[in-house]
Tab-separated table of C-alpha atoms in Angstrom:
chain	number	residue	atom	x	y	z
U	332	MET	CA	28.027	-19.492	6.146
U	333	THR	CA	31.202	-18.945	4.560
U	334	SER	CA	31.054	-17.641	1.194
U	335	VAL	CA	31.767	-20.882	-0.345
U	336	SER	CA	29.774	-23.008	1.635
U	337	PHE	CA	26.236	-20.124	-0.042
U	338	ASP	CA	27.839	-20.735	-3.027
U	339	GLU	CA	27.382	-24.581	-2.749
U	340	TYR	CA	24.149	-24.322	-1.903
U	341	VAL	CA	23.008	-21.835	-4.323
U	342	ALA	CA	24.512	-24.188	-6.895
U	343	TYR	CA	22.902	-27.235	-5.515
U	344	ALA	CA	19.125	-25.468	-5.065
U	345	ARG	CA	19.417	-24.379	-9.069
U	346	LEU	CA	20.773	-27.893	-10.038
U	347	HIS	CA	17.989	-29.933	-8.017
U	348	PHE	CA	15.026	-27.735	-9.841
U	349	GLU	CA	16.091	-28.398	-13.015
U	350	GLU	CA	16.519	-31.863	-12.569
U	351	GLY	CA	13.022	-32.064	-11.459
U	352	LEU	CA	12.108	-29.952	-14.540
U	353	ILE	CA	13.406	-31.971	-16.723
U	354	ARG	CA	11.784	-35.320	-14.853
U	355	ALA	CA	8.006	-32.499	-15.605
U	356	GLY	CA	9.150	-33.510	-19.466
U	357	PHE	CA	11.154	-29.907	-19.713
U	358	HIS	CA	14.427	-29.358	-21.730
U	359	GLU	CA	16.539	-26.795	-22.025
U	360	VAL	CA	16.761	-23.830	-24.599
U	361	GLU	CA	17.948	-20.272	-24.835
U	362	ALA	CA	15.723	-18.153	-22.693
U	363	GLY	CA	14.955	-20.874	-20.447
U	364	TRP	CA	13.440	-24.019	-19.681
U	365	GLU	CA	10.625	-25.277	-22.107
U	366	GLY	CA	8.357	-27.876	-21.187
U	367	PRO	CA	4.131	-28.643	-20.877
U	368	VAL	CA	1.939	-27.537	-18.527
U	369	PRO	CA	-1.515	-29.754	-18.112
U	370	HIS	CA	-4.748	-28.142	-17.311
U	371	SER	CA	-8.478	-28.640	-17.827
U	372	ALA	CA	-8.571	-26.548	-21.253
U	373	GLY	CA	-5.803	-28.432	-22.938
U	374	THR	CA	-1.696	-28.408	-21.697
U	375	THR	CA	-0.294	-25.095	-22.467
U	376	ARG	CA	3.910	-24.876	-22.927
U	377	VAL	CA	5.716	-22.812	-21.384
U	378	VAL	CA	9.446	-21.180	-20.782
U	379	ILE	CA	10.385	-21.171	-16.896
U	380	ASP	CA	13.237	-19.227	-16.217
U	381	LEU	CA	15.699	-19.164	-12.976
U	382	PRO	CA	16.553	-15.607	-12.666
U	383	PRO	CA	20.294	-14.753	-11.359
U	384	ARG	CA	18.992	-14.382	-7.513
U	385	PHE	CA	17.526	-18.069	-7.613
U	386	PRO	CA	16.686	-19.485	-5.053
U	387	PHE	CA	15.835	-16.233	-3.173
U	388	ARG	CA	13.350	-15.358	-6.027
U	389	PRO	CA	11.199	-17.381	-7.606
U	390	PRO	CA	11.146	-18.854	-11.035
U	391	ARG	CA	9.995	-16.964	-13.901
U	392	VAL	CA	7.453	-18.181	-16.064
U	393	VAL	CA	6.323	-17.402	-19.308
U	394	PRO	CA	3.825	-19.291	-22.224
U	395	VAL	CA	6.161	-19.867	-25.362
U	396	ASP	CA	2.536	-18.335	-27.926
U	397	HIS	CA	2.190	-15.087	-25.189
U	398	ASP	CA	-1.186	-14.602	-27.215
U	399	ALA	CA	-2.509	-17.969	-26.357
U	400	VAL	CA	-3.076	-17.557	-22.572
U	401	PRO	CA	-5.904	-14.821	-22.225
U	402	TRP	CA	-4.212	-11.634	-20.861
U	403	SER	CA	-5.234	-10.729	-17.521
U	404	TRP	CA	-4.107	-8.363	-14.444
U	405	HIS	CA	-2.436	-12.057	-13.276
U	406	ARG	CA	-0.178	-11.191	-16.032
U	407	ASP	CA	3.016	-8.763	-15.915
U	408	SER	CA	3.322	-6.338	-18.757
U	409	ASP	CA	5.852	-8.585	-20.819
U	410	GLY	CA	3.543	-11.494	-20.730
U	411	ALA	CA	5.388	-13.421	-17.541
U	412	LEU	CA	2.627	-15.240	-14.800
U	413	CYS	CA	2.282	-13.611	-11.762
U	414	LEU	CA	2.602	-16.403	-9.163
U	415	VAL	CA	4.283	-15.196	-6.075
U	416	ALA	CA	3.013	-13.314	-3.821
U	417	GLU	CA	5.756	-10.652	-2.436
U	418	GLU	CA	5.184	-12.115	1.192
U	419	ASP	CA	4.669	-15.367	0.508
U	420	HIS	CA	8.087	-16.498	0.309
U	421	ASP	CA	8.144	-18.731	4.041
U	422	GLY	CA	10.446	-22.022	3.160
U	423	LEU	CA	11.613	-20.655	-0.334
U	424	TRP	CA	8.869	-23.402	-1.048
U	425	TRP	CA	9.567	-22.349	-4.998
U	426	MET	CA	12.588	-24.400	-4.808
U	427	GLU	CA	10.976	-28.109	-5.378
U	428	ALA	CA	10.430	-28.437	-9.198
U	429	LEU	CA	7.172	-30.237	-8.906
U	430	ALA	CA	5.865	-28.037	-6.005
U	431	PHE	CA	6.471	-25.024	-8.379
U	432	LEU	CA	5.107	-26.880	-11.381
U	433	GLU	CA	1.433	-27.390	-9.413
U	434	HIS	CA	1.108	-24.429	-8.477
U	435	VAL	CA	1.830	-22.716	-12.573
U	436	THR	CA	-0.703	-25.747	-13.354
U	437	ALA	CA	-3.620	-24.047	-10.565
U	438	TRP	CA	-2.616	-20.155	-12.048
U	439	PHE	CA	-3.823	-22.084	-15.692
U	440	GLU	CA	-7.166	-23.351	-14.140
U	441	HIS	CA	-7.741	-20.269	-12.339
U	442	ALA	CA	-7.564	-18.501	-15.548
U	443	ASP	CA	-9.775	-20.940	-17.758
U	444	THR	CA	-12.817	-20.236	-15.895
U	445	GLY	CA	-12.183	-16.490	-15.736
U	446	TRP	CA	-10.347	-15.802	-12.164
U	447	THR	CA	-13.647	-15.886	-10.765
U	448	ASP	CA	-13.950	-13.645	-7.511
U	449	ASP	CA	-10.802	-12.389	-7.906
U	450	ARG	CA	-10.222	-9.377	-5.622
U	451	PRO	CA	-9.596	-5.442	-7.637
U	452	ASP	CA	-6.147	-4.338	-6.988
U	453	LEU	CA	-5.164	-0.976	-8.820
U	454	ASP	CA	-2.293	-1.639	-9.751
U	455	LEU	CA	-2.431	-0.129	-13.816
U	456	ASP	CA	0.581	1.508	-13.091
U	457	ARG	CA	3.040	-1.551	-13.508
U	458	TYR	CA	2.074	-2.273	-17.229
U	459	PHE	CA	3.666	1.275	-18.244
U	460	HIS	CA	7.794	1.730	-18.051
U	461	GLN	CA	8.953	4.439	-15.450
U	462	SER	CA	9.194	8.006	-17.216
U	463	ALA	CA	12.404	9.410	-16.889
U	464	ASP	CA	11.018	13.253	-15.202
U	465	ARG	CA	11.449	11.194	-11.641
U	466	ARG	CA	8.714	14.022	-10.084
U	467	LEU	CA	5.534	13.057	-8.735
U	468	TYR	CA	2.715	14.238	-9.516
U	469	LEU	CA	0.120	14.827	-7.150
U	470	TYR	CA	-3.766	15.251	-7.202
U	471	ASP	CA	-6.902	15.885	-5.656
U	472	ASP	CA	-10.573	14.891	-6.575
U	473	LEU	CA	-10.188	14.153	-9.756
U	474	GLY	CA	-14.099	14.406	-10.138
U	475	GLN	CA	-13.538	17.898	-10.926
U	476	TYR	CA	-11.270	17.695	-14.360
U	477	LEU	CA	-12.935	14.922	-14.997
U	478	ASN	CA	-12.792	14.881	-19.088
U	479	ARG	CA	-11.557	18.549	-18.701
U	480	SER	CA	-7.866	19.928	-19.614
U	481	VAL	CA	-5.885	20.269	-16.532
U	482	ARG	CA	-2.256	21.891	-15.514
U	483	PHE	CA	0.448	20.621	-13.204
U	484	SER	CA	2.887	23.205	-11.503
U	485	PRO	CA	5.575	22.611	-9.740
U	486	ALA	CA	5.107	22.778	-6.134
U	487	SER	CA	7.875	22.316	-3.223
U	488	ASN	CA	9.726	19.191	-2.636
U	489	ASN	CA	10.134	18.567	-6.353
U	490	THR	CA	5.870	17.803	-6.742
U	491	MET	CA	3.484	19.081	-9.464
U	492	ARG	CA	0.146	20.068	-8.352
U	493	ILE	CA	-2.979	19.546	-10.677
U	494	ARG	CA	-5.022	22.891	-11.495
U	495	HIS	CA	-7.540	23.789	-13.813
U	496	GLY	CA	-6.027	25.076	-16.703
U	497	ILE	CA	-5.322	24.668	-20.866
U	498	ARG	CA	-2.159	25.033	-22.712
U	499	PRO	CA	-2.062	29.058	-23.770
U	500	ARG	CA	-1.568	29.718	-27.475
U	501	LYS	CA	1.666	31.784	-26.750
U	502	ALA	CA	2.678	29.882	-23.781
U	503	LEU	CA	5.505	31.466	-21.634
U	504	LYS	CA	8.866	31.198	-22.594
U	505	HIS	CA	10.096	30.441	-18.742
U	506	SER	CA	6.875	28.107	-17.526
U	507	LYS	CA	7.185	24.986	-16.158
U	508	ASP	CA	3.954	23.912	-15.825
U	509	ARG	CA	2.963	20.874	-17.722
U	510	PHE	CA	-0.436	20.515	-19.808
U	511	GLY	CA	-3.284	17.499	-19.235
U	512	TYR	CA	-6.450	15.980	-19.776
U	513	VAL	CA	-8.052	13.699	-16.943
U	514	ALA	CA	-10.561	10.925	-19.312
U	515	ASP	CA	-12.428	8.717	-17.431
U	516	LEU	CA	-11.157	4.751	-18.728
U	517	GLY	CA	-14.094	2.933	-17.234
U	518	GLU	CA	-14.516	-0.461	-15.965
U	519	VAL	CA	-10.924	-2.540	-17.157
U	520	ASP	CA	-11.070	-6.010	-17.252
U	521	VAL	CA	-7.919	-6.762	-18.401
U	522	PRO	CA	-5.501	-4.096	-17.966
U	523	PRO	CA	-4.151	-1.964	-21.185
U	524	ARG	CA	-0.181	-1.697	-21.961
U	525	THR	CA	-0.137	0.543	-24.570
U	526	TRP	CA	-1.588	3.462	-26.218
U	527	ALA	CA	-3.322	2.041	-28.973
U	528	ASP	CA	-5.544	-0.435	-26.000
U	529	ILE	CA	-6.031	3.606	-24.290
U	530	CYS	CA	-7.162	4.788	-27.075
U	531	ALA	CA	-9.430	1.465	-27.872
U	532	ARG	CA	-11.125	1.959	-24.338
U	533	LEU	CA	-11.545	5.568	-24.779
U	534	GLY	CA	-13.289	5.261	-27.906
U	535	SER	CA	-13.488	8.305	-30.561
U	536	ASN	CA	-10.823	11.073	-28.861
U	537	ALA	CA	-8.860	11.924	-31.964
U	538	ASP	CA	-8.900	15.732	-30.793
U	539	LEU	CA	-6.814	13.997	-27.834
U	540	ASP	CA	-4.915	12.448	-30.166
U	541	ARG	CA	-4.256	15.672	-32.239
U	542	ARG	CA	-3.472	17.978	-29.231
U	543	ILE	CA	-1.255	15.306	-28.578
U	544	ARG	CA	0.694	15.440	-31.457
U	545	GLN	CA	0.838	19.615	-31.297
U	546	GLN	CA	1.842	19.005	-27.708
U	547	SER	CA	-0.619	21.171	-25.741
U	548	VAL	CA	-1.013	17.524	-23.892
U	549	ALA	CA	1.553	16.054	-22.656
U	550	VAL	CA	0.206	14.904	-19.080
U	551	VAL	CA	-2.775	12.119	-19.283
U	552	VAL	CA	-5.025	11.281	-16.466
U	553	LEU	CA	-6.688	7.862	-16.053
U	554	VAL	CA	-9.534	7.176	-14.045
U	555	TYR	CA	-10.640	3.720	-14.148
U	556	ARG	CA	-12.239	1.355	-12.094
U	557	ARG	CA	-12.033	-2.472	-11.048
U	558	GLY	CA	-15.656	-3.405	-9.231
U	559	THR	CA	-16.457	-0.198	-6.491
U	560	HIS	CA	-13.054	0.360	-6.241
U	561	GLU	CA	-11.389	3.558	-8.192
U	562	GLY	CA	-8.035	3.834	-9.394
U	563	ALA	CA	-5.814	6.728	-11.818
U	564	ILE	CA	-2.505	6.574	-13.042
U	565	VAL	CA	-0.983	9.162	-14.439
U	566	LEU	CA	1.125	9.233	-17.819
U	567	ASP	CA	3.817	10.989	-19.776
U	568	VAL	CA	2.514	10.815	-23.770
U	569	THR	CA	5.294	12.472	-26.750
U	570	PRO	CA	4.462	12.014	-29.791
U	571	THR	CA	7.101	9.372	-32.099
U	572	LYS	CA	8.463	10.455	-35.699
U	573	GLU	CA	6.526	7.478	-36.824
U	574	GLY	CA	3.037	9.056	-36.096
U	575	GLY	CA	2.469	7.325	-32.626
U	576	THR	CA	2.550	7.925	-29.156
U	577	ALA	CA	4.945	7.008	-26.667
U	578	VAL	CA	3.887	6.330	-23.424
U	579	THR	CA	4.979	6.250	-20.084
U	580	ARG	CA	3.887	6.350	-16.198
U	581	LEU	CA	4.660	9.612	-14.099
U	582	ARG	CA	5.253	8.560	-10.310
U	583	SER	CA	1.564	10.232	-8.818
U	584	GLY	CA	-0.372	9.747	-5.980
U	585	ALA	CA	-3.456	11.287	-4.365
U	586	ASP	CA	-3.468	14.136	-1.789
U	587	THR	CA	-6.458	13.487	-0.351
U	588	GLU	CA	-8.136	12.774	2.921
U	589	ALA	CA	-8.743	9.158	1.752
U	590	ALA	CA	-5.794	8.649	0.716
U	591	ARG	CA	-3.717	9.765	4.056
U	592	SER	CA	-5.998	7.658	5.787
U	593	THR	CA	-5.629	4.505	3.748
U	594	ARG	CA	-3.196	2.664	5.629
U	595	ALA	CA	-4.504	3.922	9.230
U	596	GLY	CA	-6.254	0.352	9.024
U	597	VAL	CA	-9.042	-1.799	8.776
U	598	LEU	CA	-10.998	-0.401	12.017
U	599	ALA	CA	-9.905	3.641	11.239
U	600	ALA	CA	-13.467	4.291	10.974
U	601	GLU	CA	-14.686	2.865	14.059
U	602	LEU	CA	-11.634	3.970	15.163
U	603	ARG	CA	-12.825	7.873	14.870
U	604	GLU	CA	-15.913	7.501	16.948
U	605	SER	CA	-13.696	6.322	20.230
U	606	LYS	CA	-12.678	8.800	23.164
U	607	VAL	CA	-9.246	7.798	23.812
U	608	ALA	CA	-7.174	9.533	26.976
U	609	VAL	CA	-3.588	9.136	27.909
U	610	VAL	CA	-2.488	10.179	31.241
U	611	GLY	CA	1.084	10.768	30.697
U	612	VAL	CA	2.242	12.174	27.417
U	613	GLY	CA	6.155	12.531	27.786
U	614	ALA	CA	8.569	9.796	25.615
U	615	LEU	CA	6.229	7.601	25.306
U	616	GLY	CA	2.609	8.635	25.479
U	617	SER	CA	3.095	11.294	22.996
U	618	PHE	CA	4.479	8.576	20.199
U	619	ILE	CA	1.116	6.752	21.864
U	620	ALA	CA	-0.833	9.418	21.059
U	621	ASP	CA	0.714	10.493	17.596
U	622	MET	CA	0.086	7.269	16.260
U	623	LEU	CA	-3.816	6.459	18.074
U	624	VAL	CA	-4.067	9.683	16.268
U	625	ARG	CA	-2.925	7.985	12.951
U	626	SER	CA	-4.679	5.253	13.473
U	627	GLY	CA	-7.712	6.956	13.083
U	628	VAL	CA	-8.541	8.215	16.691
U	629	ARG	CA	-10.132	11.362	16.693
U	630	HIS	CA	-11.084	11.927	20.124
U	631	LEU	CA	-8.810	12.556	22.318
U	632	THR	CA	-7.911	13.171	26.379
U	633	LEU	CA	-3.979	14.242	26.965
U	634	ILE	CA	-3.343	14.288	30.665
U	635	ASP	CA	-0.033	15.529	32.191
U	636	ASP	CA	1.083	18.210	34.656
U	637	ASP	CA	5.232	18.427	33.309
U	638	VAL	CA	6.474	21.451	30.706
U	639	VAL	CA	8.708	20.230	27.785
U	640	MET	CA	11.816	21.025	28.646
U	641	PRO	CA	15.296	21.139	26.933
U	642	GLY	CA	16.027	17.670	27.774
U	643	ASN	CA	13.246	16.164	26.630
U	644	LEU	CA	13.802	16.793	22.980
U	645	VAL	CA	15.798	13.687	22.388
U	646	ARG	CA	13.358	11.432	23.456
U	647	HIS	CA	10.488	13.119	23.023
U	648	LEU	CA	7.270	13.304	19.699
U	649	VAL	CA	7.648	17.249	19.849
U	650	GLY	CA	10.662	19.820	18.836
U	651	PRO	CA	12.572	22.617	20.055
U	652	ASP	CA	9.965	25.094	18.944
U	653	ALA	CA	7.746	23.241	21.768
U	654	VAL	CA	10.055	24.140	24.662
U	655	GLY	CA	8.485	25.506	27.787
U	656	LEU	CA	4.893	24.981	26.671
U	657	PRO	CA	2.571	22.456	28.996
U	658	LYS	CA	3.503	18.872	27.323
U	659	ALA	CA	0.141	18.129	26.924
U	660	GLU	CA	-0.511	21.494	24.839
U	661	ALA	CA	2.602	20.757	22.801
U	662	VAL	CA	1.472	17.315	22.016
U	663	LYS	CA	-2.077	18.625	20.824
U	664	ARG	CA	-0.006	21.096	18.547
U	665	HIS	CA	1.948	18.848	17.072
U	666	LEU	CA	-1.002	16.357	15.980
U	667	VAL	CA	-3.119	19.615	14.507
U	668	ARG	CA	-0.664	20.676	12.955
U	669	HIS	CA	1.142	17.121	11.042
U	670	ASN	CA	-1.274	14.921	11.361
U	671	GLU	CA	-4.109	17.519	10.790
U	672	ALA	CA	-6.217	15.954	13.857
U	673	PRO	CA	-9.677	18.187	14.378
U	674	ALA	CA	-8.615	20.343	17.232
U	675	ALA	CA	-12.055	20.541	19.001
U	676	GLY	CA	-11.616	16.669	19.325
U	677	ILE	CA	-8.090	17.004	21.801
U	678	ASP	CA	-8.631	18.270	25.095
U	679	THR	CA	-6.093	18.644	27.267
U	680	ILE	CA	-5.602	18.612	31.247
U	681	ASN	CA	-2.282	20.361	32.211
U	682	SER	CA	-2.168	18.814	35.958
U	683	ALA	CA	-1.475	15.526	37.276
U	684	LEU	CA	-4.087	12.146	37.937
U	685	THR	CA	-4.205	12.228	41.286
U	686	SER	CA	-7.841	11.597	42.388
U	687	GLY	CA	-9.823	9.046	42.514
U	688	ALA	CA	-12.857	10.482	41.094
U	689	ASP	CA	-11.039	12.046	38.556
U	690	ALA	CA	-9.390	8.259	37.614
U	691	VAL	CA	-13.384	6.812	37.666
U	692	ASP	CA	-14.957	10.017	35.583
U	693	HIS	CA	-11.687	9.127	32.865
U	694	LEU	CA	-12.345	5.197	32.770
U	695	ARG	CA	-15.793	5.983	32.466
U	696	ASN	CA	-16.521	8.886	29.633
U	697	HIS	CA	-13.293	7.130	27.341
U	698	ASP	CA	-12.942	3.636	25.895
U	699	LEU	CA	-9.834	3.242	26.386
U	700	VAL	CA	-7.284	5.161	29.269
U	701	VAL	CA	-3.446	5.012	28.746
U	702	ASN	CA	-1.379	4.924	31.562
U	703	ALA	CA	2.069	5.908	30.407
U	704	THR	CA	3.720	7.500	33.161
U	705	ALA	CA	5.926	5.006	34.201
U	706	ASP	CA	4.110	6.270	38.096
U	707	PHE	CA	3.310	3.727	40.556
U	708	ALA	CA	1.374	5.933	42.233
U	709	THR	CA	-0.705	6.363	39.206
U	710	THR	CA	-0.794	3.265	38.218
U	711	ALA	CA	-2.401	2.269	41.520
U	712	LEU	CA	-4.892	4.979	41.279
U	713	LEU	CA	-5.872	3.525	37.945
U	714	HIS	CA	-6.147	-0.149	39.260
U	715	VAL	CA	-7.895	0.086	41.861
U	716	SER	CA	-10.203	3.060	40.573
U	717	ALA	CA	-11.487	0.651	37.914
U	718	LEU	CA	-11.898	-2.267	40.373
U	719	THR	CA	-14.109	0.109	42.002
U	720	LEU	CA	-16.104	0.714	38.530
U	721	GLY	CA	-17.752	-2.693	38.431
U	722	THR	CA	-17.624	-3.216	34.966
U	723	ARG	CA	-15.072	-5.437	33.123
U	724	SER	CA	-12.619	-3.913	32.691
U	725	CYS	CA	-8.382	-5.037	31.078
U	726	LEU	CA	-5.077	-4.214	32.175
U	727	ARG	CA	-2.358	-4.979	29.163
U	728	ARG	CA	1.845	-3.944	30.770
U	729	PHE	CA	3.947	-2.908	28.158
U	730	LYS	CA	7.884	-3.598	29.467
U	731	THR	CA	10.930	-2.981	29.244
U	732	THR	CA	14.278	-4.071	30.897
U	733	ALA	CA	13.833	-1.287	33.161
U	734	GLY	CA	10.315	-2.773	34.254
U	735	PRO	CA	6.893	-1.343	33.495
U	736	ILE	CA	6.109	1.633	31.458
U	737	ALA	CA	2.643	2.005	30.607
U	738	SER	CA	-0.526	0.224	31.399
U	739	THR	CA	-3.864	0.708	29.445
U	740	TYR	CA	-7.314	0.046	30.712
U	741	CYS	CA	-10.264	-0.727	28.087
U	742	HIS	CA	-14.306	-0.318	29.628
U	743	ARG	CA	-15.872	-3.149	28.218
U	744	SER	CA	-19.360	-2.619	29.399
U	745	THR	CA	-20.694	-3.685	25.879
U	746	PRO	CA	-19.744	-6.016	23.007
U	747	GLN	CA	-19.049	-3.444	20.631
U	748	HIS	CA	-16.276	-2.205	23.294
U	749	ARG	CA	-14.632	-5.429	23.297
U	750	CYS	CA	-14.532	-5.947	19.376
U	751	ARG	CA	-12.207	-2.226	19.301
U	752	LEU	CA	-9.692	-4.181	21.334
U	753	ARG	CA	-9.794	-7.509	18.764
U	754	ARG	CA	-7.174	-7.579	16.274
U	755	PRO	CA	-7.996	-7.717	12.937
U	756	GLU	CA	-7.018	-11.391	11.056
U	757	PRO	CA	-3.676	-10.230	8.868
U	758	THR	CA	-4.969	-10.043	5.650
U	759	PRO	CA	-1.970	-10.651	2.967
U	760	ARG	CA	0.049	-7.610	1.405
U	761	HIS	CA	-0.454	-7.566	-1.553
U	762	ARG	CA	1.216	-5.832	-4.455
U	763	ASN	CA	1.539	-5.739	-8.410
U	764	CYS	CA	1.250	-8.803	-8.934
U	765	SER	CA	-0.061	-10.942	-6.127
U	766	LYS	CA	-3.489	-10.963	-5.247
U	767	GLN	CA	-4.462	-14.063	-3.360
U	768	ALA	CA	-0.919	-16.174	-3.986
U	769	ALA	CA	-0.507	-15.982	-0.075
U	770	GLU	CA	-3.576	-17.432	1.077
U	771	ALA	CA	-3.727	-20.070	-1.824
U	772	ARG	CA	-0.841	-22.313	-0.949
U	773	SER	CA	-2.757	-23.860	1.578
U	774	PRO	CA	-3.845	-26.229	1.741
U	775	GLN	CA	-2.918	-26.476	-2.023
U	776	ARG	CA	-0.994	-23.642	-3.270
U	777	ARG	CA	-3.774	-21.590	-5.412
U	778	PRO	CA	-1.666	-18.479	-7.748
U	779	THR	CA	-3.633	-16.363	-8.835
U	780	ARG	CA	-1.558	-13.837	-11.092
């Protein structure tokens, strides 16, 4: 596609959409296209704005009267409706005005019923502008700091770490610590967007306001809940000349085991009890072991008779400090050091797998055996040993242009182990304003924010 044809495509998409809006009763105004959206509770007038990157970005919809539509987690901080999930871009379906307006109508229908069966996204951050302070504020278990003063101290890599402490009456001239307070917002049904909203939820807390005005509190950490899920936001608070409080959000994150394992996958808890053997921990097997640990596996057996050579490093998981170590030992050290894997859960065997008895033993004592040796004899040994066990086993091969490079044998004598092989149903990645928008499009596009 040439630049001319690309421009023509974009111009046609915009014109086609606008014609559809005109047919639906919309007319052009300074802010975009204004028109009615009928729904069961009445008719709401909205303004639809086509962003500069349309049709590759969906239209933006804002009620003409912001307060006529209830505020909820399904609206952005500027009042726009959250309509399209980030991953819900197949076919740029919003290019058709009629389909898009049906989606908007469905949004209002859900708003009329109070968003029943809503998923509790923990995305309060998006209701506050980003602070000019670009450091990363890290916190551990906030329960120990609740309703207490804290301090954030500079740490490595431009981070600030939380600890107990209050601002001294005479602060050290060169101290770079920032002092704050941890408060509990409780259950949040409508996201706060201003300091006044926050104060209304905290109740009578004049002392916190006073400390902010005196600049003895510069950071406020808010713990909040949606259903059974708990979140937190770290705010930069500054007194204004008018006597108010300016609020911006700081870049923050939980530095806890739960946070570090959040993205391991839905089977991470179950995989903690699984036992996996990796035969051959070279260029492929070392990374397989690494990903297994990242996915939640905590019981590993690493089998390899080789040592780490300088020439291995370009393709291996470990670095130069592991040269000369047995590969199995080197990989174990890496997993313990970098992935916080418990050393007691990782066994190493610094010899090749050559015995049928050993192969059978590994197959019996592990839920999964991964052959990453690219060695025909080892592959054949494991395959024959699996057949002689008299239990159901499965073979998977991963291939490259050079041929098979790995195979897996999974002991499947119980239904429980069969479940561990089954991939979970894919779940929509919900960014800040998406919720169930992806699944809502079929059979009828049903928005969620």
